[in-house]
Amino acid sequence: METPAHENNAPTPAQQALDALAENTENAAALDALANSDVLIPVPDDAADEEAADPGAVALPVLEQPGGTQVVPVFTSELEMAGLLPFVSRYRLVPLGALAAQWPAEDLSLTIDGSSEHRLTLTSEGVRTLLARPQG
């Protein structure tokens, strides 16, 4: 039986892009790869099943950081999600570029793989300018 790449600790394309961006935040190829990757968005346990299944609406989980900064955590794999949010049992798989294209205007940051060494946090401006892709 073949093991999926994310289960044998091989980095996913999104994780490889994060590693490249850790070395050079201007790496356009890595930003493109990241924007074209699917990410896991935790679904709050109190979200109704209809909300969790609606492809047109994604409820963004918001974590408040020390100092009052609000961030939305997304993850490149189930393993990464379990590292930061072990209690989350449901998630949505969403293309990061599509999520960024609809990013709210308020000051809401995005953290990708928040508990890993290759984590990336972007301001709301950074999300919209670096990762947004036209909807097709």
Short mmCIF file of N, CA and C in Angstrom, two decimals:
data_model
loop_
_atom_site.label_atom_id
_atom_site.label_comp_id
_atom_site.label_asym_id
_atom_site.label_seq_id
_atom_site.Cartn_x
_atom_site.Cartn_y
_atom_site.Cartn_z
N MET A 1 0.83 -1.18 0.00
CA MET A 1 0.00 0.00 0.00
C MET A 1 0.89 1.25 0.00
N GLU A 2 0.54 2.22 -0.85
CA GLU A 2 1.35 3.42 -0.95
C GLU A 2 0.96 4.43 0.12
N THR A 3 1.95 5.10 0.67
CA THR A 3 1.70 6.10 1.69
C THR A 3 1.64 7.47 1.05
N PRO A 4 0.59 8.26 1.34
CA PRO A 4 0.55 9.62 0.80
C PRO A 4 1.77 10.42 1.25
N ALA A 5 2.22 11.35 0.40
CA ALA A 5 3.45 12.10 0.66
C ALA A 5 3.45 12.77 2.03
N HIS A 6 2.30 13.32 2.45
CA HIS A 6 2.29 14.05 3.71
C HIS A 6 2.41 13.14 4.93
N GLU A 7 2.24 11.84 4.74
CA GLU A 7 2.33 10.94 5.89
C GLU A 7 3.73 10.38 6.09
N ASN A 8 4.59 10.48 5.08
CA ASN A 8 5.94 9.96 5.28
C ASN A 8 6.93 11.10 5.50
N ASN A 9 6.41 12.25 5.97
CA ASN A 9 7.21 13.41 6.33
C ASN A 9 7.85 14.12 5.15
N ALA A 10 7.51 13.75 3.91
CA ALA A 10 7.98 14.53 2.77
C ALA A 10 7.20 15.84 2.75
N PRO A 11 7.89 16.96 2.55
CA PRO A 11 7.16 18.23 2.58
C PRO A 11 6.19 18.35 1.41
N THR A 12 5.05 18.94 1.68
CA THR A 12 4.08 19.20 0.62
C THR A 12 4.61 20.37 -0.22
N PRO A 13 4.07 20.58 -1.42
CA PRO A 13 4.49 21.74 -2.22
C PRO A 13 4.32 23.06 -1.45
N ALA A 14 3.25 23.15 -0.67
CA ALA A 14 3.05 24.37 0.12
C ALA A 14 4.15 24.53 1.18
N GLN A 15 4.53 23.44 1.81
CA GLN A 15 5.59 23.50 2.82
C GLN A 15 6.94 23.85 2.18
N GLN A 16 7.18 23.31 0.98
CA GLN A 16 8.41 23.65 0.26
C GLN A 16 8.42 25.15 -0.06
N ALA A 17 7.26 25.69 -0.45
CA ALA A 17 7.16 27.12 -0.75
C ALA A 17 7.42 27.94 0.51
N LEU A 18 6.89 27.50 1.65
CA LEU A 18 7.11 28.21 2.91
C LEU A 18 8.59 28.21 3.27
N ASP A 19 9.26 27.07 3.05
CA ASP A 19 10.70 27.00 3.34
C ASP A 19 11.47 27.98 2.45
N ALA A 20 11.10 28.07 1.17
CA ALA A 20 11.76 29.01 0.26
C ALA A 20 11.51 30.45 0.69
N LEU A 21 10.28 30.74 1.13
CA LEU A 21 9.95 32.11 1.56
C LEU A 21 10.64 32.47 2.87
N ALA A 22 10.96 31.47 3.69
CA ALA A 22 11.70 31.75 4.92
C ALA A 22 13.09 32.30 4.60
N GLU A 23 13.64 31.88 3.45
CA GLU A 23 14.96 32.35 3.03
C GLU A 23 14.86 33.64 2.22
N ASN A 24 13.78 33.80 1.44
CA ASN A 24 13.63 34.97 0.59
C ASN A 24 12.15 35.30 0.43
N THR A 25 11.69 36.31 1.14
CA THR A 25 10.26 36.65 1.13
C THR A 25 9.81 37.22 -0.22
N GLU A 26 10.75 37.53 -1.11
CA GLU A 26 10.40 38.07 -2.43
C GLU A 26 10.34 36.98 -3.50
N ASN A 27 10.48 35.72 -3.10
CA ASN A 27 10.53 34.62 -4.06
C ASN A 27 9.18 34.45 -4.76
N ALA A 28 9.07 34.98 -5.98
CA ALA A 28 7.80 34.98 -6.71
C ALA A 28 7.31 33.57 -7.01
N ALA A 29 8.22 32.66 -7.37
CA ALA A 29 7.82 31.29 -7.67
C ALA A 29 7.23 30.61 -6.43
N ALA A 30 7.83 30.86 -5.28
CA ALA A 30 7.32 30.27 -4.04
C ALA A 30 5.97 30.87 -3.67
N LEU A 31 5.81 32.18 -3.87
CA LEU A 31 4.51 32.82 -3.60
C LEU A 31 3.44 32.25 -4.51
N ASP A 32 3.78 32.05 -5.78
CA ASP A 32 2.82 31.45 -6.72
C ASP A 32 2.45 30.03 -6.30
N ALA A 33 3.45 29.24 -5.93
CA ALA A 33 3.20 27.86 -5.50
C ALA A 33 2.29 27.84 -4.28
N LEU A 34 2.55 28.76 -3.35
CA LEU A 34 1.74 28.83 -2.14
C LEU A 34 0.31 29.24 -2.48
N ALA A 35 0.16 30.24 -3.33
CA ALA A 35 -1.18 30.73 -3.70
C ALA A 35 -1.97 29.66 -4.43
N ASN A 36 -1.28 28.77 -5.14
CA ASN A 36 -1.96 27.71 -5.88
C ASN A 36 -2.14 26.44 -5.07
N SER A 37 -1.74 26.46 -3.80
CA SER A 37 -1.88 25.29 -2.92
C SER A 37 -3.21 25.34 -2.19
N ASP A 38 -3.71 24.17 -1.83
CA ASP A 38 -4.87 24.07 -0.97
C ASP A 38 -4.40 24.12 0.48
N VAL A 39 -5.15 24.81 1.32
CA VAL A 39 -4.84 24.84 2.75
C VAL A 39 -6.03 24.34 3.54
N LEU A 40 -5.75 23.86 4.75
CA LEU A 40 -6.79 23.38 5.65
C LEU A 40 -7.21 24.54 6.55
N ILE A 41 -8.51 24.83 6.54
CA ILE A 41 -9.04 25.87 7.42
C ILE A 41 -9.88 25.17 8.48
N PRO A 42 -9.50 25.29 9.75
CA PRO A 42 -10.28 24.64 10.81
C PRO A 42 -11.72 25.14 10.80
N VAL A 43 -12.65 24.22 11.00
CA VAL A 43 -14.07 24.58 11.12
C VAL A 43 -14.39 24.55 12.61
N PRO A 44 -14.86 25.69 13.16
CA PRO A 44 -15.19 25.70 14.59
C PRO A 44 -16.23 24.63 14.92
N ASP A 45 -16.09 24.03 16.07
CA ASP A 45 -17.03 22.97 16.47
C ASP A 45 -18.46 23.49 16.59
N ASP A 46 -18.61 24.80 16.82
CA ASP A 46 -19.96 25.34 16.95
C ASP A 46 -20.57 25.75 15.61
N ALA A 47 -19.85 25.54 14.50
CA ALA A 47 -20.41 25.87 13.19
C ALA A 47 -21.44 24.82 12.81
N ALA A 48 -22.54 25.28 12.24
CA ALA A 48 -23.59 24.36 11.80
C ALA A 48 -23.08 23.55 10.61
N ASP A 49 -23.63 22.35 10.42
CA ASP A 49 -23.21 21.51 9.31
C ASP A 49 -23.43 22.19 7.96
N GLU A 50 -24.51 22.98 7.84
CA GLU A 50 -24.77 23.66 6.57
C GLU A 50 -23.66 24.67 6.27
N GLU A 51 -23.21 25.40 7.30
CA GLU A 51 -22.13 26.36 7.12
C GLU A 51 -20.84 25.63 6.73
N ALA A 52 -20.59 24.53 7.37
CA ALA A 52 -19.35 23.80 7.11
C ALA A 52 -19.31 23.23 5.70
N ALA A 53 -20.48 22.98 5.11
CA ALA A 53 -20.52 22.37 3.79
C ALA A 53 -20.72 23.38 2.66
N ASP A 54 -21.07 24.63 2.97
CA ASP A 54 -21.36 25.63 1.94
C ASP A 54 -20.06 26.08 1.27
N PRO A 55 -19.88 25.75 -0.04
CA PRO A 55 -18.64 26.10 -0.72
C PRO A 55 -18.47 27.60 -0.93
N GLY A 56 -19.57 28.36 -0.87
CA GLY A 56 -19.48 29.79 -1.11
C GLY A 56 -19.18 30.60 0.14
N ALA A 57 -19.23 29.98 1.29
CA ALA A 57 -19.00 30.70 2.54
C ALA A 57 -18.04 29.91 3.41
N VAL A 58 -16.97 30.53 3.78
CA VAL A 58 -16.01 29.89 4.66
C VAL A 58 -15.94 30.71 5.94
N ALA A 59 -16.31 30.11 7.04
CA ALA A 59 -16.20 30.78 8.33
C ALA A 59 -14.73 30.74 8.74
N LEU A 60 -14.14 31.91 8.91
CA LEU A 60 -12.73 31.96 9.27
C LEU A 60 -12.56 31.90 10.78
N PRO A 61 -11.77 30.94 11.27
CA PRO A 61 -11.50 30.90 12.70
C PRO A 61 -10.50 32.01 13.03
N VAL A 62 -10.76 32.77 14.06
CA VAL A 62 -9.88 33.88 14.42
C VAL A 62 -9.32 33.64 15.81
N LEU A 63 -8.00 33.71 15.92
CA LEU A 63 -7.33 33.58 17.21
C LEU A 63 -6.81 34.96 17.60
N GLU A 64 -7.01 35.33 18.85
CA GLU A 64 -6.49 36.61 19.34
C GLU A 64 -5.11 36.37 19.92
N GLN A 65 -4.14 37.13 19.43
CA GLN A 65 -2.76 37.01 19.90
C GLN A 65 -2.51 38.00 21.04
N PRO A 66 -1.44 37.80 21.81
CA PRO A 66 -1.09 38.80 22.82
C PRO A 66 -0.91 40.15 22.13
N GLY A 67 -1.45 41.18 22.72
CA GLY A 67 -1.36 42.50 22.09
C GLY A 67 -2.59 42.82 21.26
N GLY A 68 -3.51 41.85 21.14
CA GLY A 68 -4.77 42.11 20.45
C GLY A 68 -4.78 41.84 18.96
N THR A 69 -3.66 41.41 18.39
CA THR A 69 -3.63 41.10 16.97
C THR A 69 -4.51 39.88 16.70
N GLN A 70 -5.31 39.96 15.64
CA GLN A 70 -6.18 38.84 15.29
C GLN A 70 -5.61 38.13 14.07
N VAL A 71 -5.48 36.80 14.18
CA VAL A 71 -4.94 36.01 13.08
C VAL A 71 -5.87 34.85 12.75
N VAL A 72 -5.88 34.49 11.48
CA VAL A 72 -6.61 33.32 11.01
C VAL A 72 -5.57 32.23 10.75
N PRO A 73 -5.67 31.11 11.46
CA PRO A 73 -4.70 30.03 11.23
C PRO A 73 -5.16 29.11 10.10
N VAL A 74 -4.26 28.83 9.16
CA VAL A 74 -4.51 27.81 8.15
C VAL A 74 -3.29 26.89 8.14
N PHE A 75 -3.47 25.72 7.53
CA PHE A 75 -2.42 24.71 7.65
C PHE A 75 -2.21 23.99 6.32
N THR A 76 -0.97 23.50 6.13
CA THR A 76 -0.64 22.78 4.90
C THR A 76 -0.90 21.28 5.01
N SER A 77 -1.15 20.79 6.23
CA SER A 77 -1.42 19.36 6.40
C SER A 77 -2.17 19.12 7.71
N GLU A 78 -2.77 17.96 7.83
CA GLU A 78 -3.46 17.59 9.08
C GLU A 78 -2.47 17.54 10.24
N LEU A 79 -1.26 17.09 9.96
CA LEU A 79 -0.23 16.99 11.00
C LEU A 79 0.10 18.37 11.55
N GLU A 80 0.25 19.36 10.67
CA GLU A 80 0.54 20.73 11.12
C GLU A 80 -0.63 21.28 11.94
N MET A 81 -1.86 20.99 11.50
CA MET A 81 -3.03 21.49 12.21
C MET A 81 -3.09 20.88 13.61
N ALA A 82 -2.83 19.60 13.71
CA ALA A 82 -2.88 18.91 15.00
C ALA A 82 -1.82 19.45 15.96
N GLY A 83 -0.71 19.95 15.40
CA GLY A 83 0.36 20.50 16.23
C GLY A 83 -0.07 21.76 16.97
N LEU A 84 -0.93 22.57 16.36
CA LEU A 84 -1.35 23.82 16.99
C LEU A 84 -2.75 23.72 17.57
N LEU A 85 -3.63 23.00 16.87
CA LEU A 85 -5.03 22.91 17.29
C LEU A 85 -5.46 21.44 17.38
N PRO A 86 -4.95 20.70 18.37
CA PRO A 86 -5.24 19.26 18.45
C PRO A 86 -6.70 18.94 18.68
N PHE A 87 -7.48 19.92 19.13
CA PHE A 87 -8.89 19.68 19.45
C PHE A 87 -9.81 19.87 18.25
N VAL A 88 -9.29 20.34 17.13
CA VAL A 88 -10.14 20.58 15.96
C VAL A 88 -10.37 19.27 15.22
N SER A 89 -11.64 18.96 14.96
CA SER A 89 -11.96 17.70 14.32
C SER A 89 -12.41 17.87 12.87
N ARG A 90 -12.78 19.10 12.47
CA ARG A 90 -13.25 19.31 11.10
C ARG A 90 -12.46 20.45 10.45
N TYR A 91 -12.33 20.37 9.13
CA TYR A 91 -11.67 21.45 8.41
C TYR A 91 -12.19 21.50 6.98
N ARG A 92 -11.94 22.61 6.32
CA ARG A 92 -12.26 22.79 4.91
C ARG A 92 -10.95 22.86 4.15
N LEU A 93 -10.91 22.29 2.96
CA LEU A 93 -9.76 22.38 2.08
C LEU A 93 -10.07 23.46 1.05
N VAL A 94 -9.30 24.54 1.05
CA VAL A 94 -9.60 25.70 0.22
C VAL A 94 -8.33 26.15 -0.49
N PRO A 95 -8.42 26.51 -1.78
CA PRO A 95 -7.24 27.06 -2.46
C PRO A 95 -6.85 28.39 -1.81
N LEU A 96 -5.59 28.52 -1.42
CA LEU A 96 -5.15 29.71 -0.70
C LEU A 96 -5.35 30.98 -1.53
N GLY A 97 -5.12 30.92 -2.83
CA GLY A 97 -5.31 32.09 -3.67
C GLY A 97 -6.75 32.56 -3.70
N ALA A 98 -7.69 31.61 -3.69
CA ALA A 98 -9.11 31.96 -3.67
C ALA A 98 -9.49 32.58 -2.33
N LEU A 99 -8.95 32.05 -1.25
CA LEU A 99 -9.20 32.61 0.08
C LEU A 99 -8.66 34.04 0.15
N ALA A 100 -7.45 34.24 -0.36
CA ALA A 100 -6.82 35.57 -0.32
C ALA A 100 -7.59 36.58 -1.16
N ALA A 101 -8.17 36.14 -2.28
CA ALA A 101 -8.91 37.05 -3.14
C ALA A 101 -10.16 37.59 -2.45
N GLN A 102 -10.66 36.87 -1.46
CA GLN A 102 -11.86 37.29 -0.74
C GLN A 102 -11.53 37.74 0.69
N TRP A 103 -10.26 38.04 0.95
CA TRP A 103 -9.83 38.36 2.30
C TRP A 103 -10.50 39.64 2.79
N PRO A 104 -10.99 39.65 4.03
CA PRO A 104 -11.65 40.85 4.56
C PRO A 104 -10.68 42.03 4.64
N ALA A 105 -11.23 43.22 4.52
CA ALA A 105 -10.41 44.43 4.50
C ALA A 105 -9.87 44.81 5.88
N GLU A 106 -10.54 44.38 6.94
CA GLU A 106 -10.07 44.78 8.27
C GLU A 106 -8.70 44.17 8.57
N ASP A 107 -8.13 44.61 9.67
CA ASP A 107 -6.77 44.21 10.01
C ASP A 107 -6.76 42.79 10.56
N LEU A 108 -6.77 41.83 9.67
CA LEU A 108 -6.82 40.42 10.03
C LEU A 108 -5.64 39.72 9.36
N SER A 109 -4.74 39.19 10.15
CA SER A 109 -3.55 38.53 9.60
C SER A 109 -3.83 37.06 9.31
N LEU A 110 -2.97 36.48 8.49
CA LEU A 110 -3.06 35.06 8.13
C LEU A 110 -1.77 34.39 8.57
N THR A 111 -1.91 33.30 9.32
CA THR A 111 -0.74 32.52 9.72
C THR A 111 -0.86 31.13 9.10
N ILE A 112 0.17 30.74 8.38
CA ILE A 112 0.21 29.42 7.75
C ILE A 112 1.15 28.54 8.58
N ASP A 113 0.65 27.39 9.03
CA ASP A 113 1.43 26.45 9.84
C ASP A 113 2.05 27.15 11.05
N GLY A 114 1.19 27.76 11.89
CA GLY A 114 1.64 28.59 13.00
C GLY A 114 2.55 27.93 14.01
N SER A 115 2.56 26.62 14.11
CA SER A 115 3.41 25.99 15.13
C SER A 115 4.69 25.41 14.54
N SER A 116 4.93 25.59 13.24
CA SER A 116 6.10 24.96 12.63
C SER A 116 7.24 25.95 12.46
N GLU A 117 8.41 25.43 12.14
CA GLU A 117 9.57 26.30 11.94
C GLU A 117 9.47 27.07 10.62
N HIS A 118 8.64 26.60 9.69
CA HIS A 118 8.50 27.32 8.41
C HIS A 118 7.24 28.18 8.36
N ARG A 119 6.69 28.53 9.54
CA ARG A 119 5.46 29.31 9.56
C ARG A 119 5.63 30.64 8.84
N LEU A 120 4.52 31.14 8.34
CA LEU A 120 4.51 32.42 7.65
C LEU A 120 3.28 33.17 8.11
N THR A 121 3.47 34.42 8.53
CA THR A 121 2.35 35.27 8.91
C THR A 121 2.35 36.48 8.00
N LEU A 122 1.19 36.76 7.43
CA LEU A 122 1.03 37.91 6.54
C LEU A 122 -0.04 38.84 7.09
N THR A 123 0.16 40.14 6.92
CA THR A 123 -0.87 41.10 7.27
C THR A 123 -2.00 40.97 6.25
N SER A 124 -3.14 41.60 6.54
CA SER A 124 -4.25 41.53 5.59
C SER A 124 -3.83 42.10 4.24
N GLU A 125 -3.04 43.17 4.26
CA GLU A 125 -2.53 43.76 3.01
C GLU A 125 -1.66 42.76 2.26
N GLY A 126 -0.77 42.09 2.99
CA GLY A 126 0.10 41.10 2.38
C GLY A 126 -0.67 39.94 1.77
N VAL A 127 -1.71 39.50 2.46
CA VAL A 127 -2.54 38.40 1.95
C VAL A 127 -3.12 38.80 0.59
N ARG A 128 -3.71 39.99 0.53
CA ARG A 128 -4.38 40.42 -0.70
C ARG A 128 -3.41 40.72 -1.83
N THR A 129 -2.23 41.27 -1.51
CA THR A 129 -1.31 41.64 -2.58
C THR A 129 -0.41 40.49 -3.02
N LEU A 130 -0.01 39.62 -2.09
CA LEU A 130 0.93 38.56 -2.43
C LEU A 130 0.28 37.25 -2.87
N LEU A 131 -0.89 36.95 -2.32
CA LEU A 131 -1.46 35.62 -2.55
C LEU A 131 -2.77 35.61 -3.35
N ALA A 132 -3.42 36.75 -3.47
CA ALA A 132 -4.72 36.76 -4.15
C ALA A 132 -4.56 36.40 -5.62
N ARG A 133 -5.42 35.55 -6.08
CA ARG A 133 -5.43 35.15 -7.49
C ARG A 133 -6.82 35.40 -8.05
N PRO A 134 -6.91 35.84 -9.31
CA PRO A 134 -8.24 36.08 -9.89
C PRO A 134 -9.09 34.81 -9.86
N GLN A 135 -10.35 34.99 -9.56
CA GLN A 135 -11.27 33.84 -9.52
C GLN A 135 -11.67 33.48 -10.93
N GLY A 136 -11.59 32.18 -11.27
CA GLY A 136 -11.90 31.78 -12.63
C GLY A 136 -13.04 30.85 -12.75
#
